[in-house]
Short mmCIF file of C-alpha atoms in Angstrom, two decimals:
data_model
loop_
_atom_site.label_atom_id
_atom_site.label_comp_id
_atom_site.label_asym_id
_atom_site.label_seq_id
_atom_site.Cartn_x
_atom_site.Cartn_y
_atom_site.Cartn_z
CA UNK A 1 -9.48 4.70 -10.63
CA UNK A 2 -5.92 3.80 -9.96
CA UNK A 3 -3.81 2.41 -12.80
CA UNK A 4 -0.90 0.02 -12.54
CA UNK A 5 2.49 1.46 -13.37
CA UNK A 6 2.97 -0.45 -16.63
CA UNK A 7 1.44 0.93 -19.85
CA UNK A 8 0.22 -2.57 -20.68
CA UNK A 9 -2.60 -2.18 -18.18
CA UNK A 10 -5.26 -0.96 -20.58
CA UNK A 11 -8.10 0.30 -18.48
CA UNK A 12 -11.11 -0.51 -20.65
CA UNK A 13 -14.38 0.68 -19.52
CA UNK A 14 -18.76 -0.49 -23.40
CA UNK A 15 -22.17 -0.74 -25.16
CA UNK A 16 -23.83 -0.42 -28.54
CA UNK A 17 -24.56 2.90 -30.15
CA UNK A 18 -27.90 4.40 -29.32
CA UNK A 19 -30.13 7.37 -30.07
CA UNK A 20 -30.90 9.86 -27.31
CA UNK A 21 -34.54 9.48 -26.33
CA UNK A 22 -36.74 12.53 -26.28
CA UNK A 23 -34.04 14.80 -27.62
CA UNK A 24 -33.59 16.25 -31.09
CA UNK A 25 -29.82 15.97 -30.89
CA UNK A 26 -28.52 12.91 -32.69
CA UNK A 27 -25.93 10.75 -31.03
CA UNK A 28 -22.85 10.45 -33.27
CA UNK A 29 -22.46 7.18 -35.12
CA UNK A 30 -19.37 5.26 -33.98
CA UNK A 31 -16.49 5.58 -36.44
CA UNK A 32 -15.64 2.63 -38.64
CA UNK A 33 -12.77 0.37 -37.74
CA UNK A 34 -9.75 0.93 -39.94
CA UNK A 35 -6.59 -1.12 -39.69
CA UNK A 36 -7.51 -2.79 -36.40
CA UNK A 37 -6.58 -6.30 -37.46
CA UNK A 38 -3.23 -6.43 -39.32
CA UNK A 39 -3.19 -9.03 -42.06
CA UNK A 40 -0.06 -10.57 -40.60
CA UNK A 41 -2.01 -11.42 -37.46
CA UNK A 42 -5.10 -12.85 -39.13
CA UNK A 43 -3.48 -14.70 -42.02
CA UNK A 44 -1.28 -17.03 -39.97
CA UNK A 45 -0.70 -18.11 -36.36
CA UNK A 46 1.84 -16.29 -34.22
CA UNK A 47 4.42 -19.08 -34.06
CA UNK A 48 7.94 -18.07 -33.04
CA UNK A 49 10.65 -20.71 -33.11
CA UNK A 50 11.49 -20.05 -29.45
CA UNK A 51 8.03 -20.25 -27.88
CA UNK A 52 4.52 -21.65 -28.17
CA UNK A 53 2.22 -20.59 -30.99
CA UNK A 54 -0.89 -18.43 -30.67
CA UNK A 55 -3.86 -18.19 -33.01
CA UNK A 56 -6.10 -15.12 -33.30
CA UNK A 57 -9.67 -16.34 -33.79
CA UNK A 58 -11.85 -13.76 -35.54
CA UNK A 59 -15.41 -13.14 -34.30
CA UNK A 60 -14.73 -14.91 -30.99
CA UNK A 61 -15.89 -13.15 -27.83
CA UNK A 62 -13.82 -12.83 -24.68
CA UNK A 63 -14.66 -15.58 -22.17
CA UNK A 64 -15.99 -14.32 -18.79
CA UNK A 65 -13.04 -15.88 -16.89
CA UNK A 66 -10.44 -15.48 -19.62
CA UNK A 67 -7.51 -15.53 -17.17
CA UNK A 68 -8.01 -19.28 -16.77
CA UNK A 69 -6.32 -19.56 -20.18
CA UNK A 70 -2.99 -18.92 -18.44
CA UNK A 71 -3.31 -22.31 -16.74
CA UNK A 72 -2.34 -21.26 -13.21
CA UNK A 73 -4.54 -22.08 -10.22
CA UNK A 74 -2.46 -19.70 -8.10
CA UNK A 75 -3.19 -16.89 -10.57
CA UNK A 76 -6.91 -17.70 -10.56
CA UNK A 77 -6.94 -17.54 -6.75
CA UNK A 78 -5.24 -14.15 -6.73
CA UNK A 79 -7.71 -12.73 -9.26
CA UNK A 80 -10.63 -13.98 -7.17
CA UNK A 81 -9.14 -12.35 -4.08
CA UNK A 82 -8.70 -9.06 -5.91
CA UNK A 83 -12.29 -9.06 -7.15
CA UNK A 84 -13.57 -9.67 -3.63
CA UNK A 85 -11.30 -7.40 -1.59
CA UNK A 86 -10.09 -4.56 -3.84
CA UNK A 87 -11.01 -1.17 -2.39
CA UNK A 88 -11.40 0.61 -5.73
CA UNK A 89 -14.06 -1.93 -6.67
CA UNK A 90 -15.76 -1.27 -3.34
CA UNK A 91 -15.79 2.46 -4.13
CA UNK A 92 -17.27 1.82 -7.57
CA UNK A 93 -19.97 -0.41 -6.05
CA UNK A 94 -20.89 2.28 -3.53
CA UNK A 95 -21.02 4.88 -6.32
CA UNK A 96 -23.38 2.62 -8.26
CA UNK A 97 -25.61 2.18 -5.21
CA UNK A 98 -25.71 5.96 -4.76
CA UNK A 99 -26.56 6.53 -8.44
CA UNK A 100 -29.29 3.88 -8.24
CA UNK A 101 -30.94 5.58 -5.26
CA UNK A 102 -30.67 9.01 -6.90
CA UNK A 103 -32.38 7.62 -10.03
CA UNK A 104 -35.22 6.25 -7.89
CA UNK A 105 -35.47 9.60 -6.10
CA UNK A 106 -35.73 11.38 -9.46
CA UNK A 107 -38.58 9.07 -10.51
CA UNK A 108 -40.37 9.72 -7.22
CA UNK A 109 -39.98 13.46 -7.61
CA UNK A 110 -41.99 13.38 -10.85
CA UNK A 111 -45.05 11.85 -9.13
CA UNK A 112 -47.73 13.62 -7.05
CA UNK A 113 -46.61 14.45 -3.51
CA UNK A 114 -48.79 13.89 -0.42
CA UNK A 115 -48.03 15.03 3.13
CA UNK A 116 -49.83 14.43 6.43
CA UNK A 117 -49.58 17.05 9.14
CA UNK A 118 -50.78 17.48 12.70
CA UNK A 119 -50.05 20.32 15.08
CA UNK A 120 -51.36 21.51 18.41
CA UNK A 121 -51.27 25.15 19.46
CA UNK A 122 -51.68 26.65 22.93
CA UNK A 123 -52.47 30.38 23.10
CA UNK A 124 -53.33 33.06 25.62
CA UNK A 125 -55.13 36.14 24.24
CA UNK A 126 -55.53 39.58 25.75
CA UNK A 127 -59.06 40.30 27.02
CA UNK A 128 -59.18 43.42 24.85
CA UNK A 129 -58.82 41.32 21.68
CA UNK A 130 -61.75 39.47 20.14
CA UNK A 131 -61.37 35.71 20.52
CA UNK A 132 -62.08 33.33 17.64
CA UNK A 133 -63.89 31.03 20.08
CA UNK A 134 -67.64 30.83 20.74
CA UNK A 135 -67.08 31.96 24.30
CA UNK A 136 -65.07 35.20 24.19
CA UNK A 137 -64.34 35.03 27.89
CA UNK A 138 -61.58 32.42 27.93
CA UNK A 139 -58.23 33.90 27.08
CA UNK A 140 -56.30 30.62 27.22
CA UNK A 141 -57.20 27.86 24.76
CA UNK A 142 -55.74 25.09 22.57
CA UNK A 143 -56.20 24.36 18.84
CA UNK A 144 -55.66 20.94 17.28
CA UNK A 145 -55.21 20.83 13.50
CA UNK A 146 -54.77 17.80 11.27
CA UNK A 147 -54.54 18.00 7.49
CA UNK A 148 -53.53 16.18 4.33
CA UNK A 149 -51.84 18.12 1.52
CA UNK A 150 -51.50 16.88 -2.05
CA UNK A 151 -49.46 18.69 -4.71
CA UNK A 152 -48.63 17.91 -8.32
CA UNK A 153 -46.86 19.74 -11.11
CA UNK A 154 -47.90 18.29 -14.51
CA UNK A 155 -44.93 17.78 -16.82
CA UNK A 156 -46.15 20.10 -19.57
CA UNK A 157 -42.87 20.36 -21.45
CA UNK A 158 -41.06 17.14 -20.51
CA UNK A 159 -38.64 18.64 -18.00
CA UNK A 160 -39.40 16.08 -15.28
CA UNK A 161 -39.13 13.15 -17.70
CA UNK A 162 -35.79 14.50 -18.95
CA UNK A 163 -34.58 14.84 -15.36
CA UNK A 164 -35.45 11.18 -14.75
CA UNK A 165 -33.63 10.13 -17.95
CA UNK A 166 -30.57 12.07 -16.84
CA UNK A 167 -30.56 10.28 -13.47
CA UNK A 168 -30.97 6.88 -15.17
CA UNK A 169 -28.10 7.71 -17.51
CA UNK A 170 -25.91 8.58 -14.52
CA UNK A 171 -26.81 5.22 -13.00
CA UNK A 172 -25.72 3.43 -16.21
CA UNK A 173 -22.47 5.38 -16.18
CA UNK A 174 -21.79 4.20 -12.63
CA UNK A 175 -22.67 0.61 -13.59
CA UNK A 176 -20.28 0.61 -16.56
CA UNK A 177 -17.55 2.18 -14.46
CA UNK A 178 -17.93 -0.65 -11.97
CA UNK A 179 -17.51 -3.16 -14.80
CA UNK A 180 -14.51 -1.21 -16.05
CA UNK A 181 -13.02 -1.13 -12.56
CA UNK A 182 -13.32 -4.90 -12.30
CA UNK A 183 -11.67 -5.28 -15.70
CA UNK A 184 -8.82 -2.99 -14.70
CA UNK A 185 -8.23 -4.75 -11.38
CA UNK A 186 -8.16 -8.16 -13.06
CA UNK A 187 -5.73 -6.97 -15.73
CA UNK A 188 -3.46 -5.17 -13.27
CA UNK A 189 -3.41 -8.16 -10.91
CA UNK A 190 -2.37 -10.50 -13.72
CA UNK A 191 0.23 -8.04 -14.98
CA UNK A 192 1.66 -7.70 -11.46
CA UNK A 193 1.93 -11.49 -11.20
CA UNK A 194 3.64 -11.68 -14.60
CA UNK A 195 6.05 -8.91 -13.65
CA UNK A 196 6.86 -10.64 -10.37
CA UNK A 197 7.56 -13.88 -12.24
CA UNK A 198 9.78 -12.03 -14.71
CA UNK A 199 11.72 -10.27 -11.94
CA UNK A 200 12.20 -13.55 -10.04
CA UNK A 201 13.58 -15.16 -13.20
CA UNK A 202 15.89 -12.21 -13.76
CA UNK A 203 17.03 -12.37 -10.13
CA UNK A 204 17.86 -16.05 -10.55
CA UNK A 205 19.90 -15.25 -13.65
CA UNK A 206 21.58 -12.35 -11.83
CA UNK A 207 22.42 -14.61 -8.86
CA UNK A 208 23.99 -17.13 -11.22
CA UNK A 209 26.06 -14.36 -12.80
CA UNK A 210 27.02 -13.10 -9.34
CA UNK A 211 28.29 -16.52 -8.26
CA UNK A 212 30.21 -16.84 -11.50
CA UNK A 213 31.84 -13.46 -10.92
CA UNK A 214 32.85 -14.46 -7.41
CA UNK A 215 34.51 -17.63 -8.70
CA UNK A 216 36.32 -15.64 -11.39
CA UNK A 217 37.48 -13.10 -8.80
CA UNK A 218 38.93 -15.88 -6.67
CA UNK A 219 40.63 -17.34 -9.74
CA UNK A 220 42.02 -13.95 -10.74
CA UNK A 221 43.42 -13.32 -7.26
CA UNK A 222 45.14 -16.72 -7.28
CA UNK A 223 46.66 -15.95 -10.67
CA UNK A 224 47.79 -12.57 -9.36
CA UNK A 225 49.54 -14.34 -6.50
CA UNK A 226 51.34 -16.48 -9.07
CA UNK A 227 52.30 -13.42 -11.08
CA UNK A 228 50.22 -14.41 -14.11
CA UNK A 229 48.05 -11.26 -14.03
CA UNK A 230 48.37 -7.80 -12.59
CA UNK A 231 46.35 -5.74 -10.16
CA UNK A 232 44.43 -4.15 -13.04
CA UNK A 233 42.94 -7.54 -13.88
CA UNK A 234 41.87 -8.04 -10.25
CA UNK A 235 40.32 -4.57 -10.18
CA UNK A 236 38.42 -5.27 -13.40
CA UNK A 237 36.98 -8.45 -11.93
CA UNK A 238 36.09 -6.68 -8.69
CA UNK A 239 34.23 -4.13 -10.83
CA UNK A 240 32.34 -6.95 -12.56
CA UNK A 241 31.38 -8.44 -9.19
CA UNK A 242 30.18 -5.08 -7.83
CA UNK A 243 28.18 -4.48 -11.00
CA UNK A 244 26.47 -7.87 -10.63
CA UNK A 245 25.67 -7.13 -6.99
CA UNK A 246 24.17 -3.76 -7.99
CA UNK A 247 22.03 -5.40 -10.66
CA UNK A 248 20.71 -7.98 -8.21
CA UNK A 249 19.92 -5.32 -5.59
CA UNK A 250 18.07 -3.23 -8.18
CA UNK A 251 15.98 -6.19 -9.27
CA UNK A 252 15.11 -6.97 -5.65
CA UNK A 253 13.97 -3.39 -5.05
CA UNK A 254 11.75 -3.39 -8.15
CA UNK A 255 10.29 -6.79 -7.23
CA UNK A 256 9.40 -5.66 -3.70
CA UNK A 257 7.79 -2.50 -5.08
CA UNK A 258 5.76 -4.64 -7.45
CA UNK A 259 4.69 -6.88 -4.55
CA UNK A 260 3.48 -3.80 -2.66
CA UNK A 261 1.36 -2.84 -5.68
CA UNK A 262 -0.03 -6.38 -5.83
CA UNK A 263 -0.87 -6.28 -2.11
CA UNK A 264 -2.87 -3.07 -2.60
CA UNK A 265 -4.72 -4.65 -5.52
CA UNK A 266 -5.64 -7.54 -3.23
CA UNK A 267 -6.85 -5.15 -0.53
CA UNK A 268 -3.97 -6.08 1.80
CA UNK A 269 -1.32 -4.08 3.64
CA UNK A 270 1.97 -4.03 1.69
CA UNK A 271 3.67 -5.78 4.62
CA UNK A 272 1.27 -8.74 4.50
CA UNK A 273 2.76 -12.03 3.37
CA UNK A 274 1.31 -12.93 -0.01
CA UNK A 275 0.55 -16.50 -1.03
CA UNK A 276 2.93 -18.38 -3.27
CA UNK A 277 3.09 -16.63 -6.64
CA UNK A 278 3.49 -18.54 -9.91
CA UNK A 279 6.86 -18.62 -11.60
CA UNK A 280 7.30 -17.62 -15.22
CA UNK A 281 7.37 -21.29 -16.27
CA UNK A 282 4.04 -21.87 -14.46
CA UNK A 283 2.19 -19.37 -16.65
CA UNK A 284 0.92 -20.87 -19.88
CA UNK A 285 0.67 -18.64 -22.94
CA UNK A 286 -2.96 -18.65 -24.20
CA UNK A 287 -3.03 -20.52 -27.52
CA UNK A 288 -6.33 -18.94 -28.68
CA UNK A 289 -6.86 -15.19 -28.72
CA UNK A 290 -10.28 -13.66 -29.44
CA UNK A 291 -10.93 -10.87 -31.93
CA UNK A 292 -14.37 -9.32 -32.37
CA UNK A 293 -15.93 -7.16 -35.06
CA UNK A 294 -16.00 -3.38 -34.55
CA UNK A 295 -19.72 -3.35 -33.68
CA UNK A 296 -19.18 -6.10 -31.12
CA UNK A 297 -16.19 -4.24 -29.69
CA UNK A 298 -18.38 -1.21 -28.95
CA UNK A 299 -20.89 -3.53 -27.32
CA UNK A 300 -18.24 -5.04 -25.02
CA UNK A 301 -16.19 -2.08 -23.89
CA UNK A 302 -17.43 -0.51 -20.64
CA UNK A 303 -15.72 2.79 -21.39
CA UNK A 304 -17.71 3.14 -24.62
CA UNK A 305 -20.92 2.30 -22.77
CA UNK A 306 -20.11 4.84 -20.06
CA UNK A 307 -19.42 7.50 -22.71
CA UNK A 308 -22.70 6.62 -24.45
CA UNK A 309 -24.67 6.91 -21.20
CA UNK A 310 -22.93 10.22 -20.43
CA UNK A 311 -23.97 11.48 -23.87
CA UNK A 312 -27.60 10.51 -23.31
CA UNK A 313 -27.57 12.17 -19.90
CA UNK A 314 -26.14 15.36 -21.41
CA UNK A 315 -28.95 15.40 -23.99
CA UNK A 316 -31.51 15.03 -21.21
CA UNK A 317 -29.87 17.85 -19.25
CA UNK A 318 -30.33 20.16 -22.25
CA UNK A 319 -34.05 19.40 -22.26
CA UNK A 320 -34.24 20.07 -18.51
CA UNK A 321 -32.62 23.46 -19.08
CA UNK A 322 -35.06 24.27 -21.88
CA UNK A 323 -38.07 23.28 -19.76
CA UNK A 324 -36.85 25.54 -16.95
CA UNK A 325 -37.45 28.55 -19.24
CA UNK A 326 -41.11 27.59 -19.89
CA UNK A 327 -44.25 28.02 -17.74
CA UNK A 328 -44.91 25.63 -14.85
CA UNK A 329 -48.41 24.51 -13.85
CA UNK A 330 -48.86 23.59 -10.18
CA UNK A 331 -51.90 21.99 -8.53
CA UNK A 332 -52.46 21.51 -4.82
CA UNK A 333 -55.23 20.49 -2.44
CA UNK A 334 -55.48 20.57 1.34
CA UNK A 335 -58.12 18.97 3.58
CA UNK A 336 -58.30 18.72 7.38
CA UNK A 337 -59.93 19.88 10.52
CA UNK A 338 -59.35 22.28 13.44
CA UNK A 339 -60.89 22.20 16.93
CA UNK A 340 -60.15 22.93 20.57
CA UNK A 341 -60.02 19.21 21.35
CA UNK A 342 -58.52 16.40 19.34
CA UNK A 343 -61.78 14.45 19.11
CA UNK A 344 -63.73 17.43 17.70
CA UNK A 345 -61.45 18.14 14.71
CA UNK A 346 -63.71 16.41 12.16
CA UNK A 347 -67.14 17.15 13.65
CA UNK A 348 -69.64 19.28 11.78
CA UNK A 349 -68.32 22.71 11.03
CA UNK A 350 -64.68 21.97 11.88
CA UNK A 351 -63.35 20.27 8.69
CA UNK A 352 -61.86 22.50 6.00
CA UNK A 353 -60.43 22.12 2.51
CA UNK A 354 -58.58 24.17 -0.06
CA UNK A 355 -57.99 23.75 -3.80
CA UNK A 356 -55.30 25.77 -5.53
CA UNK A 357 -54.04 25.94 -9.09
CA UNK A 358 -51.38 28.22 -10.46
CA UNK A 359 -49.30 28.91 -13.56
CA UNK A 360 -45.85 30.40 -13.17
CA UNK A 361 -43.65 31.59 -16.02
CA UNK A 362 -40.14 32.98 -15.64
CA UNK A 363 -40.13 36.69 -16.43
CA UNK A 364 -36.68 37.98 -15.49
CA UNK A 365 -33.80 35.98 -14.04
CA UNK A 366 -30.91 38.12 -15.21
CA UNK A 367 -30.17 35.73 -18.11
CA UNK A 368 -29.38 32.88 -15.71
CA UNK A 369 -31.78 30.39 -17.32
CA UNK A 370 -30.55 31.17 -20.82
CA UNK A 371 -26.93 30.72 -19.85
CA UNK A 372 -27.73 27.50 -17.99
CA UNK A 373 -29.19 26.15 -21.23
CA UNK A 374 -26.10 27.20 -23.18
CA UNK A 375 -23.90 25.53 -20.57
CA UNK A 376 -25.92 22.30 -20.91
CA UNK A 377 -25.56 22.49 -24.70
CA UNK A 378 -21.79 22.93 -24.36
CA UNK A 379 -21.69 19.90 -22.06
CA UNK A 380 -23.56 17.93 -24.73
CA UNK A 381 -20.99 18.88 -27.36
CA UNK A 382 -18.22 17.76 -25.01
CA UNK A 383 -20.02 14.46 -24.43
CA UNK A 384 -20.29 13.94 -28.22
CA UNK A 385 -16.58 14.50 -28.67
CA UNK A 386 -15.77 12.26 -25.72
CA UNK A 387 -17.93 9.46 -27.19
CA UNK A 388 -16.17 9.67 -30.55
CA UNK A 389 -12.75 9.77 -28.87
CA UNK A 390 -13.58 6.79 -26.65
CA UNK A 391 -14.79 4.73 -29.62
CA UNK A 392 -11.65 5.56 -31.61
CA UNK A 393 -9.44 4.75 -28.62
CA UNK A 394 -11.09 1.36 -28.27
CA UNK A 395 -10.09 0.55 -31.86
CA UNK A 396 -6.58 1.87 -31.24
CA UNK A 397 -6.19 -0.29 -28.13
CA UNK A 398 -7.07 -3.44 -30.06
CA UNK A 399 -4.82 -2.43 -32.96
CA UNK A 400 -1.89 -1.77 -30.62
CA UNK A 401 -2.39 -5.08 -28.82
CA UNK A 402 -2.49 -7.02 -32.08
CA UNK A 403 0.57 -5.23 -33.40
CA UNK A 404 2.45 -6.01 -30.19
CA UNK A 405 1.49 -9.68 -30.37
CA UNK A 406 2.55 -9.87 -34.01
CA UNK A 407 6.01 -8.51 -33.20
CA UNK A 408 6.50 -10.25 -29.86
CA UNK A 409 7.29 -13.57 -31.56
CA UNK A 410 10.06 -12.03 -33.66
CA UNK A 411 11.42 -10.22 -30.62
CA UNK A 412 11.46 -13.46 -28.63
CA UNK A 413 13.33 -15.32 -31.38
CA UNK A 414 15.93 -12.54 -31.63
CA UNK A 415 16.32 -12.37 -27.84
CA UNK A 416 16.72 -16.16 -27.61
CA UNK A 417 19.40 -16.18 -30.32
CA UNK A 418 21.20 -13.33 -28.59
CA UNK A 419 21.00 -15.17 -25.25
CA UNK A 420 22.44 -18.37 -26.73
CA UNK A 421 25.25 -16.51 -28.51
CA UNK A 422 26.10 -14.43 -25.41
CA UNK A 423 26.18 -17.56 -23.23
CA UNK A 424 28.58 -19.30 -25.62
CA UNK A 425 30.77 -16.20 -25.84
CA UNK A 426 30.94 -15.96 -22.05
CA UNK A 427 31.84 -19.63 -21.78
CA UNK A 428 34.66 -19.21 -24.28
CA UNK A 429 35.99 -16.11 -22.49
CA UNK A 430 35.97 -17.90 -19.12
CA UNK A 431 37.76 -20.91 -20.55
CA UNK A 432 40.47 -18.72 -22.09
CA UNK A 433 40.93 -16.97 -18.74
CA UNK A 434 41.28 -20.26 -16.87
CA UNK A 435 43.96 -21.57 -19.25
CA UNK A 436 45.78 -18.24 -19.14
CA UNK A 437 45.30 -17.09 -22.76
CA UNK A 438 42.55 -14.55 -22.13
CA UNK A 439 42.18 -11.40 -20.05
CA UNK A 440 39.72 -10.44 -17.34
CA UNK A 441 38.47 -7.51 -19.43
CA UNK A 442 37.25 -9.95 -22.10
CA UNK A 443 35.39 -11.89 -19.43
CA UNK A 444 33.93 -8.67 -18.00
CA UNK A 445 32.57 -7.61 -21.40
CA UNK A 446 31.24 -11.08 -22.19
CA UNK A 447 29.62 -11.39 -18.78
CA UNK A 448 27.85 -8.02 -19.11
CA UNK A 449 26.59 -8.98 -22.57
CA UNK A 450 25.38 -12.36 -21.34
CA UNK A 451 23.55 -10.80 -18.39
CA UNK A 452 21.85 -8.25 -20.65
CA UNK A 453 20.89 -10.90 -23.22
CA UNK A 454 19.45 -13.22 -20.58
CA UNK A 455 17.41 -10.37 -19.08
CA UNK A 456 16.05 -9.44 -22.51
CA UNK A 457 15.12 -13.05 -23.24
CA UNK A 458 13.19 -13.29 -19.98
CA UNK A 459 11.52 -9.95 -20.69
CA UNK A 460 10.49 -11.16 -24.15
CA UNK A 461 8.77 -14.20 -22.65
CA UNK A 462 6.95 -12.02 -20.12
CA UNK A 463 6.04 -9.52 -22.83
CA UNK A 464 4.09 -12.15 -24.77
CA UNK A 465 2.10 -12.92 -21.64
CA UNK A 466 1.52 -9.23 -20.88
CA UNK A 467 0.45 -8.38 -24.43
CA UNK A 468 -2.01 -11.28 -24.35
CA UNK A 469 -3.52 -9.69 -21.23
CA UNK A 470 -3.61 -6.37 -23.08
CA UNK A 471 -5.65 -7.87 -25.93
CA UNK A 472 -8.18 -9.49 -23.61
CA UNK A 473 -8.54 -6.19 -21.78
CA UNK A 474 -8.75 -4.09 -24.94
CA UNK A 475 -11.65 -6.25 -26.11
CA UNK A 476 -13.65 -5.35 -23.01
CA UNK A 477 -12.44 -7.82 -20.38
CA UNK A 478 -15.91 -9.33 -19.88
CA UNK A 479 -15.55 -9.63 -16.09
CA UNK A 480 -19.14 -10.22 -15.02
CA UNK A 481 -19.05 -10.01 -11.21
CA UNK A 482 -17.15 -11.02 -8.11
CA UNK A 483 -16.66 -14.74 -7.49
CA UNK A 484 -19.00 -16.34 -4.97
#
């Protein structure tokens, strides 16, 4: 699985706790949820003065098409395209198909096996050898043989059943990974769209600052010609203009890189022209955010379900290893006929049959079977630890998303106040410069502060959108299937 380059893309892969069937090893009980829902989030809406409010609704499940809450048809279209054309999803679907066929093959291998055979043999014997034919004179003859063979190995100690359970568990792992891949692609696509909108807004602000710096440079050069300022003031303003140009170029580079990532998510070449992407103002902040109980969270997260299925498969593998050290009963039967001509194979005297039963027990394998069992037991312990870690991480993801949402409002208010104050300060500095009572250095400092404050304000708006995506994803994503 490929992850998007922002840490907000929480790749969440989920199902209830279970007990391993046919195995004495108990599956660990999922840990209890501690501190997942901060009181500050649940006790009141997230309502900053500078942006729309959000309400966390406890015990509400994630909607199957939760990205519609952002209110952008263009975004919905992009998500649909990603679900249909993304190559990582195609890989996960193929892996699921492979696991499904392997599970069916494992079930078939536990049933009786029947084979039909026919062969024809042409021989020439030496005259000095006794011929098996009625007439010993011919030395050249043909034999036609047709037979049916049936074999079956009764599952005395449950090894075959455990092998089937292991294959079914691997199929469930592949299925949950496909769900998780869809969730990740949806989240990363939305995050890429949000980042593009943020970068476009920052480019617009940087372009405005660049034009302002060009006007101030012209003004400073005219004042230099009049003797009102010196060359140092012109150089300072030239530095401000170059800095603004560098900022704009850097934003353009990051935006194009982000567009390349988005193209790959959509299954397109990075050079392909993308459809019109929504601007930051076109993306609506979801006003209702779901929050489920810990037991429901484990039932919704594909990564927890995949870890649970891996744990069950590891338990089954231990039983397979144990059964391999015990005796194996095999039964077989063969019936057919042999004759010189095809039509005589089943005439009187030519049919034959064989019944065979055998019991085989491992006597000496150099300790290989014992160590294979110990290896399977070690894999089971690793699967237990991985299940516990995955369950705990699911709680941590939700806790981190809620904490981020609770602080995003305060960060947005602070960024908006800083943006307003920096804009007023820049306006005052420019006015003083125009009337000849201020210096270009004051304008340079004010302009840099204003540019930084505006960029932070835009980032704070985008961060609320991104952290909303993170919460939906941390709760399992609930992406059912590709759009039709």
